[in-house]
XYZ file of C-alpha atoms in Angstrom:
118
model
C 8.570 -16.886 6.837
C 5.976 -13.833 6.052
C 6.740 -11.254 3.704
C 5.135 -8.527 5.377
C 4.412 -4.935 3.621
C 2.800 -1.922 4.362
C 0.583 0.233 2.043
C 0.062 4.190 2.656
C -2.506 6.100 0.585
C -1.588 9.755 -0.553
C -2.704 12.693 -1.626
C -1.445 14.279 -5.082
C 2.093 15.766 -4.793
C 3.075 14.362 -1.046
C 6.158 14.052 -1.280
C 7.026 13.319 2.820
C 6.202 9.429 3.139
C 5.464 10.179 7.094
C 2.289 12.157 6.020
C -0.283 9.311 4.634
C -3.863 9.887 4.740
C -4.307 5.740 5.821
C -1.967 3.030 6.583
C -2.666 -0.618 5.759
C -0.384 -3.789 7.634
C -0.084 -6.837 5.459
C 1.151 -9.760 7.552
C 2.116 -11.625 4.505
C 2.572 -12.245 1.257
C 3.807 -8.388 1.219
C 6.312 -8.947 -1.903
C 5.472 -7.021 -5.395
C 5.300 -10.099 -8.052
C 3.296 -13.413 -8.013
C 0.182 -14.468 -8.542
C -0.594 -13.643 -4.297
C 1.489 -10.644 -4.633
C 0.521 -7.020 -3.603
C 0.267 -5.457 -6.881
C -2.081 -8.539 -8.287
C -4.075 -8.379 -5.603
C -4.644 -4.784 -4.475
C -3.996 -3.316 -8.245
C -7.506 -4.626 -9.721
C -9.460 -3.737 -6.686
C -7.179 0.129 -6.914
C -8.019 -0.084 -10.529
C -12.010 -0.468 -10.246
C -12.422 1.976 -7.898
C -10.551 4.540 -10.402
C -12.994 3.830 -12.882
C -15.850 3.724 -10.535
C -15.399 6.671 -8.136
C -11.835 7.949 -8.755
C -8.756 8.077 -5.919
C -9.065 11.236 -5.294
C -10.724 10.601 -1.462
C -7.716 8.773 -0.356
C -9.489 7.552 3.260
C -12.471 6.404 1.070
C -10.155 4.026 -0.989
C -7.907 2.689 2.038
C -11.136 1.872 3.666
C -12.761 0.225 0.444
C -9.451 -1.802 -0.037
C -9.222 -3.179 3.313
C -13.785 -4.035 2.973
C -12.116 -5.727 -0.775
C -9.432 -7.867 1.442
C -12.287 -8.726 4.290
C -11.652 -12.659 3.764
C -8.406 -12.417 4.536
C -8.769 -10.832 7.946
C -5.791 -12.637 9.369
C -3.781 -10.762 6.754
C -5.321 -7.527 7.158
C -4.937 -4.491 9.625
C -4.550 -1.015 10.138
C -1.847 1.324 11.141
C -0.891 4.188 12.584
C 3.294 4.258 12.226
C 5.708 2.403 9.873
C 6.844 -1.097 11.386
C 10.122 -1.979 11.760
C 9.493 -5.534 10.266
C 8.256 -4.597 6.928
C 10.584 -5.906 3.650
C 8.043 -3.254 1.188
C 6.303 -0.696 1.248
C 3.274 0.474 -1.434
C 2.474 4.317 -1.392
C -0.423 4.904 -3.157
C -1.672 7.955 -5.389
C -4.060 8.634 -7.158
C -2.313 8.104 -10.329
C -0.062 5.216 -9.507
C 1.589 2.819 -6.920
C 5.261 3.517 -5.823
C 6.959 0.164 -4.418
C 10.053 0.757 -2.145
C 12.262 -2.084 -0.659
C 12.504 -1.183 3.429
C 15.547 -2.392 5.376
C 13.750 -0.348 8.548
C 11.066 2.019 9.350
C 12.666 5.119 8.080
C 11.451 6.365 5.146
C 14.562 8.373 4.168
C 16.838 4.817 4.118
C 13.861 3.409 1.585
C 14.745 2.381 -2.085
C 11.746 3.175 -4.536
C 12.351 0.034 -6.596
C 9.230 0.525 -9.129
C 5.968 2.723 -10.207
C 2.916 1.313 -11.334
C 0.493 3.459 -12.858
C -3.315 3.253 -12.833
């Protein structure tokens, strides 16, 4: 069965989940840890792109991640609301990664279950 995941990009200080500048799907392979995890995958790519350009142009980096994660186009799409089928969620900010367990699409019933800087 597919872990899938969602990952929003923010800008500083948004604290409303509901108001991402992008919104990535994952199909699978959504959990947090593991080699084919979310955080080794998208956290190098994140991570260059700091150090290159900065995340401060939020669109700019949601766009660059999904161009990083071409290959896996099967994997890959884009949003435009919160599933209902998602077990994580990844908000993303310019200074770190907060990872949330979701037992639905509401934001306020989410569990922030780690922060990962950058």
């Amino acid at each position: 069965m597919s872990t899938r995941c969602q990952i929003g990009f923010y800008e500083p200080d948004t604290e409303n989940l509901q108001n991402f500048e992008a919104l990535i799907y994952r199909h699978s392979d959504g959990y947090p840890d593991s080699e084919h995890g979310v955080i080794a995958t998208i956290k190098p790519i994140l991570d260059d792109f700091n150090k290159n350009r900065g995340l401060d142009d939020m669109e700019y980096a949601s766009a660059w991640l999904v161009a990083k994660l071409k290959d896996d186009y099967l994997n890959i799409g884009i949003s435009k609301a919160f599933h209902g089928d998602i077990e994580y969620f990844y908000a993303v900010y310019p200074n770190r990664m907060d990872i949330y367990e979701t037992p639905d699409s509401k934001p306020q019933n989410w569990k922030r279950i780690d922060s990962v800087p950058f």
